[in-house]
Amino acid sequence: MRPEPAEVGRLLCRWFARNGRDLPWRRDYAPYAVLVSEIMLQQTQMDRVTAYFERWMERFPSLQALADAPEEAVLKAWEGLGYYSRARNLHRAAGLILHGHGGNIPADPQTLRRLPGIGPYTAGAVASIAHNRPEPAVDANAERVLARLWDVDLPVKSLQGQARFRELAGGLMAGGEPRVTTQAVMELGALVCGKRPDCNRCPLEGLCLARQYGITAERPLPGKKTEYLPLEIVTGVLLHEGRIFIQKRPENGVWGGLWEFPGGRLEAGETPEQGVTREFLEETELHLQVREKLGIIRHAYTRYRIIMHCFLCSLNPEPSRPAALHAATENAWLTLPELEVPAMPAGHRKLLHAFGPRIAKALEEA
């Protein structure tokens, strides 16, 4: 017998009341807090989001505070979460909500989807969780629960699969309060019905078709496996008169608006030392000397697995201001402590944390 959606919804809501995690945006379901949390949770694990969320709300406690903030401050508060377009979209959405919706975050999913950075899932989640509307919101955790409960044999990311999951999630709403039901199915997937499900702890064990058929490991059906691409890059920390050179990336493109050490992809046939010299010349027209190799930083970004060769460099003697910027909009010469202020990509921040003492020593000796 197939599970009855309203009954499943009731069981999920009872389970959630006892087992749901105490998360800061769940305490009063303020729409702004829910919106921030959902944007942060795109592409980021819950355990990382909680700390970032609390710092964010201290820095930008309201939609007005966020809209009034300079983009540089917004990107800095986001530093380390990655996918920085989320921060810029949230910043733009705050202004649009203030000026186009009277400061009230819309409850209608179609209206929400017209805001930058909000797709079908986020629109459904904000409508359901913030406004308690019976709108389905299905993340990867909910997909596992629904696929196993109803033995959904469709690839999770196929159009048919997504439509089926939304239909099933919508049916759960008859069994409880929409915001509770939406969170309960996702929470069960996060805490119990994971990639290796703990079926003995599940309140739905007796209803689960995949459990009855012995195929929990085969549900949900995966989509096409992501292929990760290796990428070898070089970057240089250029020192001059006690300061370090950084440049700001163009607003459009990868890591738009963030500050970085110049560098780029290592080309075929060249050594990392040759690569960093070439990249500096191409990007800034600065001629430099490679002083020493600091080491390697390994970093993951979307589909890339990055190996970054990091070098300590000095000018070969040239003016301390670049003749041209070909891959940036601004540049600055900062002290090592001042480098804590600008927003930087995670790999470059890792570089500073890993090699900061050696950079400091080189600055003292210069």
Short mmCIF file of C-alpha atoms in Angstrom, two decimals:
data_model
loop_
_atom_site.label_atom_id
_atom_site.label_comp_id
_atom_site.label_asym_id
_atom_site.label_seq_id
_atom_site.Cartn_x
_atom_site.Cartn_y
_atom_site.Cartn_z
CA MET A 1 0.00 0.00 0.00
CA ARG A 2 1.37 3.41 -0.95
CA PRO A 3 1.76 5.99 1.84
CA GLU A 4 -1.05 8.49 2.18
CA PRO A 5 0.45 12.01 1.94
CA ALA A 6 -1.63 13.66 4.69
CA GLU A 7 -0.74 10.87 7.15
CA VAL A 8 2.94 11.23 6.28
CA GLY A 9 2.63 14.99 6.84
CA ARG A 10 1.12 14.48 10.29
CA LEU A 11 3.85 12.05 11.33
CA LEU A 12 6.55 14.37 10.03
CA CYS A 13 5.16 17.35 11.95
CA ARG A 14 5.03 15.38 15.22
CA TRP A 15 8.58 14.17 14.66
CA PHE A 16 9.81 17.68 13.87
CA ALA A 17 8.27 19.12 17.04
CA ARG A 18 10.50 16.79 19.07
CA ASN A 19 13.60 16.60 16.89
CA GLY A 20 13.92 19.77 14.81
CA ARG A 21 17.15 21.67 15.33
CA ASP A 22 17.09 25.03 17.10
CA LEU A 23 18.20 27.30 14.26
CA PRO A 24 18.21 31.08 14.63
CA TRP A 25 15.87 31.79 11.70
CA ARG A 26 13.33 29.33 13.09
CA ARG A 27 12.75 31.27 16.30
CA ASP A 28 10.24 33.75 14.89
CA TYR A 29 10.25 33.04 11.12
CA ALA A 30 10.86 36.70 10.30
CA PRO A 31 10.76 36.90 6.48
CA TYR A 32 14.09 38.74 6.22
CA ALA A 33 15.83 36.13 8.38
CA VAL A 34 14.30 33.29 6.36
CA LEU A 35 15.33 34.92 3.07
CA VAL A 36 18.94 35.37 4.24
CA SER A 37 19.13 31.80 5.52
CA GLU A 38 17.75 30.32 2.30
CA ILE A 39 20.16 32.29 0.10
CA MET A 40 23.07 31.20 2.31
CA LEU A 41 21.94 27.57 2.23
CA GLN A 42 22.19 27.50 -1.56
CA GLN A 43 25.35 25.43 -2.20
CA THR A 44 26.42 25.54 1.48
CA GLN A 45 26.08 23.04 4.33
CA MET A 46 23.93 23.90 7.36
CA ASP A 47 26.77 23.66 9.90
CA ARG A 48 28.68 26.43 8.10
CA VAL A 49 25.67 28.63 7.49
CA THR A 50 24.60 29.05 11.13
CA ALA A 51 27.70 30.96 12.21
CA TYR A 52 27.70 33.11 9.07
CA PHE A 53 24.00 33.85 9.50
CA GLU A 54 24.43 35.13 13.05
CA ARG A 55 27.34 37.39 12.08
CA TRP A 56 25.38 38.62 9.08
CA MET A 57 22.35 39.56 11.20
CA GLU A 58 24.58 41.48 13.60
CA ARG A 59 26.08 43.40 10.68
CA PHE A 60 22.86 43.80 8.65
CA PRO A 61 19.97 43.37 11.12
CA SER A 62 17.28 44.51 8.70
CA LEU A 63 16.46 44.72 5.02
CA GLN A 64 17.07 48.46 5.23
CA ALA A 65 20.52 47.98 6.76
CA LEU A 66 21.45 45.57 3.99
CA ALA A 67 20.15 47.79 1.20
CA ASP A 68 22.05 50.79 2.61
CA ALA A 69 25.36 48.93 2.95
CA PRO A 70 28.12 49.31 0.34
CA GLU A 71 28.69 46.24 -1.79
CA GLU A 72 32.25 45.93 -0.46
CA ALA A 73 30.89 45.44 3.08
CA VAL A 74 28.37 42.88 1.84
CA LEU A 75 31.03 40.86 0.03
CA LYS A 76 33.30 41.00 3.06
CA ALA A 77 30.54 39.63 5.31
CA TRP A 78 30.03 36.83 2.78
CA GLU A 79 33.74 35.97 2.51
CA GLY A 80 34.32 32.24 2.84
CA LEU A 81 30.83 31.16 1.80
CA GLY A 82 31.72 31.21 -1.89
CA TYR A 83 29.41 31.73 -4.87
CA TYR A 84 29.57 35.48 -4.29
CA SER A 85 26.85 36.19 -6.82
CA ARG A 86 24.47 35.10 -4.04
CA ALA A 87 25.62 38.02 -1.87
CA ARG A 88 25.35 40.54 -4.70
CA ASN A 89 21.89 39.22 -5.65
CA LEU A 90 20.71 39.40 -2.04
CA HIS A 91 22.02 42.96 -1.81
CA ARG A 92 20.18 43.97 -4.99
CA ALA A 93 17.02 42.15 -3.90
CA ALA A 94 16.99 44.13 -0.64
CA GLY A 95 16.91 47.39 -2.57
CA LEU A 96 14.21 46.13 -4.93
CA ILE A 97 12.04 44.95 -2.03
CA LEU A 98 12.40 48.29 -0.26
CA HIS A 99 11.52 50.37 -3.29
CA GLY A 100 9.14 48.05 -5.13
CA HIS A 101 7.35 46.18 -2.33
CA GLY A 102 7.26 48.69 0.51
CA GLY A 103 9.95 46.82 2.41
CA ASN A 104 7.80 43.68 2.68
CA ILE A 105 9.27 40.45 1.36
CA PRO A 106 6.67 39.04 -1.05
CA ALA A 107 4.69 35.94 -0.16
CA ASP A 108 3.79 34.99 -3.72
CA PRO A 109 6.35 32.58 -5.26
CA GLN A 110 6.02 34.06 -8.74
CA THR A 111 6.73 37.54 -7.40
CA LEU A 112 9.66 36.23 -5.41
CA ARG A 113 11.11 34.62 -8.53
CA ARG A 114 11.34 38.01 -10.20
CA LEU A 115 13.92 39.03 -7.60
CA PRO A 116 17.60 38.40 -8.43
CA GLY A 117 19.04 35.09 -7.25
CA ILE A 118 15.70 33.47 -6.37
CA GLY A 119 14.73 30.33 -8.25
CA PRO A 120 11.84 27.89 -7.82
CA TYR A 121 13.18 26.21 -4.67
CA THR A 122 14.07 29.41 -2.81
CA ALA A 123 10.78 31.05 -3.80
CA GLY A 124 8.83 28.07 -2.46
CA ALA A 125 10.88 27.92 0.73
CA VAL A 126 10.44 31.61 1.53
CA ALA A 127 6.71 31.49 0.75
CA SER A 128 6.22 28.37 2.85
CA ILE A 129 8.57 28.97 5.79
CA ALA A 130 8.36 32.75 6.14
CA HIS A 131 4.72 33.23 5.14
CA ASN A 132 3.28 29.81 6.00
CA ARG A 133 1.82 29.32 2.53
CA PRO A 134 1.21 25.78 1.20
CA GLU A 135 3.96 26.01 -1.43
CA PRO A 136 6.26 23.00 -1.95
CA ALA A 137 10.01 23.47 -1.53
CA VAL A 138 12.13 20.40 -2.26
CA ASP A 139 15.86 20.34 -1.57
CA ALA A 140 18.24 17.38 -1.86
CA ASN A 141 17.33 16.20 1.65
CA ALA A 142 13.62 16.20 0.84
CA GLU A 143 14.28 14.43 -2.47
CA ARG A 144 15.82 11.48 -0.61
CA VAL A 145 12.87 11.19 1.76
CA LEU A 146 10.24 11.45 -0.96
CA ALA A 147 12.05 9.16 -3.40
CA ARG A 148 12.36 6.43 -0.78
CA LEU A 149 8.90 6.79 0.72
CA TRP A 150 7.12 6.55 -2.62
CA ASP A 151 9.78 4.58 -4.55
CA VAL A 152 10.20 7.31 -7.14
CA ASP A 153 12.17 5.73 -9.99
CA LEU A 154 12.86 8.97 -11.86
CA PRO A 155 16.26 10.72 -11.92
CA VAL A 156 16.18 13.38 -9.24
CA LYS A 157 17.06 16.31 -11.49
CA SER A 158 14.91 15.32 -14.46
CA LEU A 159 11.89 17.48 -15.22
CA GLN A 160 9.60 14.54 -14.51
CA GLY A 161 11.38 13.80 -11.24
CA GLN A 162 11.20 17.40 -10.05
CA ALA A 163 7.51 17.61 -10.92
CA ARG A 164 6.80 14.39 -9.01
CA PHE A 165 8.68 15.56 -5.93
CA ARG A 166 6.82 18.87 -5.90
CA GLU A 167 3.51 17.03 -6.23
CA LEU A 168 4.35 14.75 -3.31
CA ALA A 169 5.66 17.62 -1.14
CA GLY A 170 2.48 19.57 -1.84
CA GLY A 171 0.37 16.61 -0.72
CA LEU A 172 2.11 16.56 2.67
CA MET A 173 0.67 19.99 3.47
CA ALA A 174 -2.75 18.48 4.18
CA GLY A 175 -1.26 16.87 7.28
CA GLY A 176 0.07 19.94 9.06
CA GLU A 177 1.09 23.57 9.10
CA PRO A 178 2.86 24.38 5.80
CA ARG A 179 6.04 25.86 7.28
CA VAL A 180 6.40 22.94 9.68
CA THR A 181 5.75 20.33 6.99
CA THR A 182 8.24 21.90 4.59
CA GLN A 183 10.98 21.97 7.21
CA ALA A 184 10.12 18.56 8.65
CA VAL A 185 10.67 16.63 5.41
CA MET A 186 13.98 18.41 4.80
CA GLU A 187 15.06 17.91 8.40
CA LEU A 188 14.31 14.19 8.28
CA GLY A 189 16.47 13.93 5.17
CA ALA A 190 19.28 15.83 6.89
CA LEU A 191 19.25 14.00 10.23
CA VAL A 192 17.89 10.50 9.56
CA CYS A 193 17.27 9.72 5.88
CA GLY A 194 20.75 10.60 4.69
CA LYS A 195 22.85 8.94 2.03
CA ARG A 196 23.19 6.09 4.53
CA PRO A 197 19.73 6.13 6.10
CA ASP A 198 19.21 5.23 9.76
CA CYS A 199 15.88 3.52 9.15
CA ASN A 200 15.48 2.32 12.74
CA ARG A 201 15.22 5.96 13.88
CA CYS A 202 12.76 6.98 11.17
CA PRO A 203 9.13 7.73 12.14
CA LEU A 204 8.10 6.69 8.63
CA GLU A 205 9.87 3.33 8.52
CA GLY A 206 6.64 1.33 8.37
CA LEU A 207 5.35 3.38 5.44
CA CYS A 208 8.50 3.55 3.33
CA LEU A 209 8.26 1.59 0.08
CA ALA A 210 12.02 1.58 -0.53
CA ARG A 211 12.49 0.11 2.96
CA GLN A 212 9.88 -2.58 2.24
CA TYR A 213 11.48 -3.45 -1.08
CA GLY A 214 15.04 -3.38 0.31
CA ILE A 215 16.20 -0.71 -2.14
CA THR A 216 16.89 2.31 0.08
CA ALA A 217 20.46 2.44 -1.29
CA GLU A 218 19.05 2.69 -4.82
CA ARG A 219 16.77 5.67 -4.14
CA PRO A 220 16.85 8.39 -5.20
CA LEU A 221 18.00 7.67 -8.71
CA PRO A 222 21.03 9.85 -9.38
CA GLY A 223 21.35 12.13 -12.35
CA LYS A 224 24.47 12.47 -14.45
CA LYS A 225 27.56 12.29 -12.28
CA THR A 226 29.47 15.55 -11.97
CA GLU A 227 32.91 15.45 -13.53
CA TYR A 228 35.48 17.48 -11.63
CA LEU A 229 38.19 19.19 -13.63
CA PRO A 230 41.74 19.66 -12.30
CA LEU A 231 43.09 23.18 -12.68
CA GLU A 232 46.66 24.28 -11.97
CA ILE A 233 47.13 28.00 -11.38
CA VAL A 234 49.80 30.39 -10.13
CA THR A 235 49.61 33.51 -7.98
CA GLY A 236 52.14 35.96 -6.59
CA VAL A 237 52.36 37.98 -3.38
CA LEU A 238 54.22 41.08 -4.55
CA LEU A 239 56.04 43.02 -1.81
CA HIS A 240 57.30 46.60 -2.10
CA GLU A 241 58.26 49.10 0.60
CA GLY A 242 56.45 47.21 3.34
CA ARG A 243 53.23 46.76 1.39
CA ILE A 244 51.55 44.09 -0.72
CA PHE A 245 49.91 44.48 -4.11
CA ILE A 246 46.30 43.39 -4.67
CA GLN A 247 43.81 44.10 -7.43
CA LYS A 248 40.03 44.14 -7.66
CA ARG A 249 38.34 41.87 -10.17
CA PRO A 250 35.70 43.27 -12.58
CA GLU A 251 32.12 43.13 -11.34
CA ASN A 252 31.11 40.69 -14.08
CA GLY A 253 32.65 37.24 -14.08
CA VAL A 254 34.05 34.80 -11.56
CA TRP A 255 34.66 36.35 -8.11
CA GLY A 256 33.40 39.68 -9.41
CA GLY A 257 34.21 42.63 -7.16
CA LEU A 258 36.63 40.66 -4.95
CA TRP A 259 40.27 41.55 -4.28
CA GLU A 260 43.01 39.11 -5.21
CA PHE A 261 46.69 38.54 -5.77
CA PRO A 262 47.34 38.53 -9.54
CA GLY A 263 47.74 35.19 -11.24
CA GLY A 264 46.06 32.72 -13.49
CA ARG A 265 46.19 29.39 -15.24
CA LEU A 266 49.53 27.68 -15.75
CA GLU A 267 50.11 27.17 -19.45
CA ALA A 268 51.47 24.02 -21.06
CA GLY A 269 55.25 23.75 -21.03
CA GLU A 270 55.97 26.51 -18.54
CA THR A 271 57.18 26.23 -14.95
CA PRO A 272 55.11 27.79 -12.15
CA GLU A 273 57.82 30.45 -11.75
CA GLN A 274 57.55 31.34 -15.42
CA GLY A 275 53.77 31.32 -15.17
CA VAL A 276 53.54 33.81 -12.31
CA THR A 277 56.00 36.17 -14.05
CA ARG A 278 53.96 36.01 -17.27
CA GLU A 279 50.63 36.51 -15.48
CA PHE A 280 51.86 39.63 -13.68
CA LEU A 281 53.18 41.08 -16.90
CA GLU A 282 49.93 40.35 -18.78
CA GLU A 283 47.65 41.63 -16.02
CA THR A 284 49.60 44.63 -14.68
CA GLU A 285 52.60 45.22 -17.00
CA LEU A 286 54.79 44.87 -13.91
CA HIS A 287 58.12 43.10 -14.23
CA LEU A 288 58.91 41.13 -11.10
CA GLN A 289 61.44 38.84 -9.50
CA VAL A 290 60.32 35.57 -7.95
CA ARG A 291 61.95 35.43 -4.53
CA GLU A 292 60.74 32.08 -3.24
CA LYS A 293 57.90 29.60 -3.46
CA LEU A 294 55.58 29.85 -0.48
CA GLY A 295 53.88 26.54 -1.22
CA ILE A 296 50.69 25.08 -2.67
CA ILE A 297 47.07 25.77 -1.74
CA ARG A 298 44.47 23.20 -2.72
CA HIS A 299 40.98 24.53 -3.21
CA ALA A 300 37.67 23.41 -4.71
CA TYR A 301 35.43 25.70 -6.74
CA THR A 302 32.23 24.57 -8.50
CA ARG A 303 33.46 21.84 -10.90
CA TYR A 304 37.15 22.60 -10.45
CA ARG A 305 39.75 21.09 -8.16
CA ILE A 306 42.43 23.74 -7.98
CA ILE A 307 46.14 23.48 -7.23
CA MET A 308 47.47 26.99 -6.66
CA HIS A 309 51.24 27.58 -6.69
CA CYS A 310 51.98 30.58 -4.46
CA PHE A 311 55.09 32.75 -4.75
CA LEU A 312 56.70 35.61 -2.87
CA CYS A 313 57.78 38.28 -5.34
CA SER A 314 59.42 41.72 -5.55
CA LEU A 315 59.60 44.39 -8.23
CA ASN A 316 62.36 44.22 -10.80
CA PRO A 317 62.91 47.57 -10.33
CA GLU A 318 59.76 49.28 -11.52
CA PRO A 319 57.44 52.03 -10.23
CA SER A 320 55.20 50.95 -7.34
CA ARG A 321 52.06 51.71 -9.35
CA PRO A 322 51.19 49.48 -12.33
CA ALA A 323 51.30 50.98 -15.79
CA ALA A 324 47.99 49.30 -16.65
CA LEU A 325 45.34 46.99 -15.25
CA HIS A 326 44.18 44.43 -17.81
CA ALA A 327 42.31 42.02 -15.49
CA ALA A 328 41.11 44.36 -12.75
CA THR A 329 39.33 47.64 -12.10
CA GLU A 330 41.39 48.88 -9.13
CA ASN A 331 44.60 48.12 -7.31
CA ALA A 332 45.98 48.84 -3.87
CA TRP A 333 49.21 48.47 -1.87
CA LEU A 334 48.28 47.36 1.65
CA THR A 335 50.08 46.27 4.80
CA LEU A 336 49.61 42.69 5.94
CA PRO A 337 47.09 43.64 8.70
CA GLU A 338 45.15 45.77 6.20
CA LEU A 339 44.62 42.70 4.01
CA GLU A 340 42.07 41.46 6.56
CA VAL A 341 39.65 44.18 5.42
CA PRO A 342 38.93 43.60 1.70
CA ALA A 343 36.79 40.67 0.58
CA MET A 344 38.90 38.00 -1.14
CA PRO A 345 38.21 34.61 -2.77
CA ALA A 346 38.53 31.70 -0.37
CA GLY A 347 41.70 30.37 -1.99
CA HIS A 348 43.50 33.68 -1.57
CA ARG A 349 42.32 34.00 2.02
CA LYS A 350 43.68 30.47 2.61
CA LEU A 351 47.00 31.64 1.19
CA LEU A 352 47.18 34.48 3.71
CA HIS A 353 46.29 32.25 6.63
CA ALA A 354 48.73 29.53 5.59
CA PHE A 355 51.71 31.73 4.72
CA GLY A 356 51.04 34.90 6.72
CA PRO A 357 54.01 34.44 9.10
CA ARG A 358 56.43 33.95 6.19
CA ILE A 359 55.05 36.99 4.40
CA ALA A 360 55.37 39.04 7.60
CA LYS A 361 58.99 37.95 8.02
CA ALA A 362 59.79 38.86 4.41
CA LEU A 363 58.27 42.31 4.91
CA GLU A 364 60.42 42.87 8.00
CA GLU A 365 63.57 41.84 6.16
CA ALA A 366 62.91 43.98 3.08
#
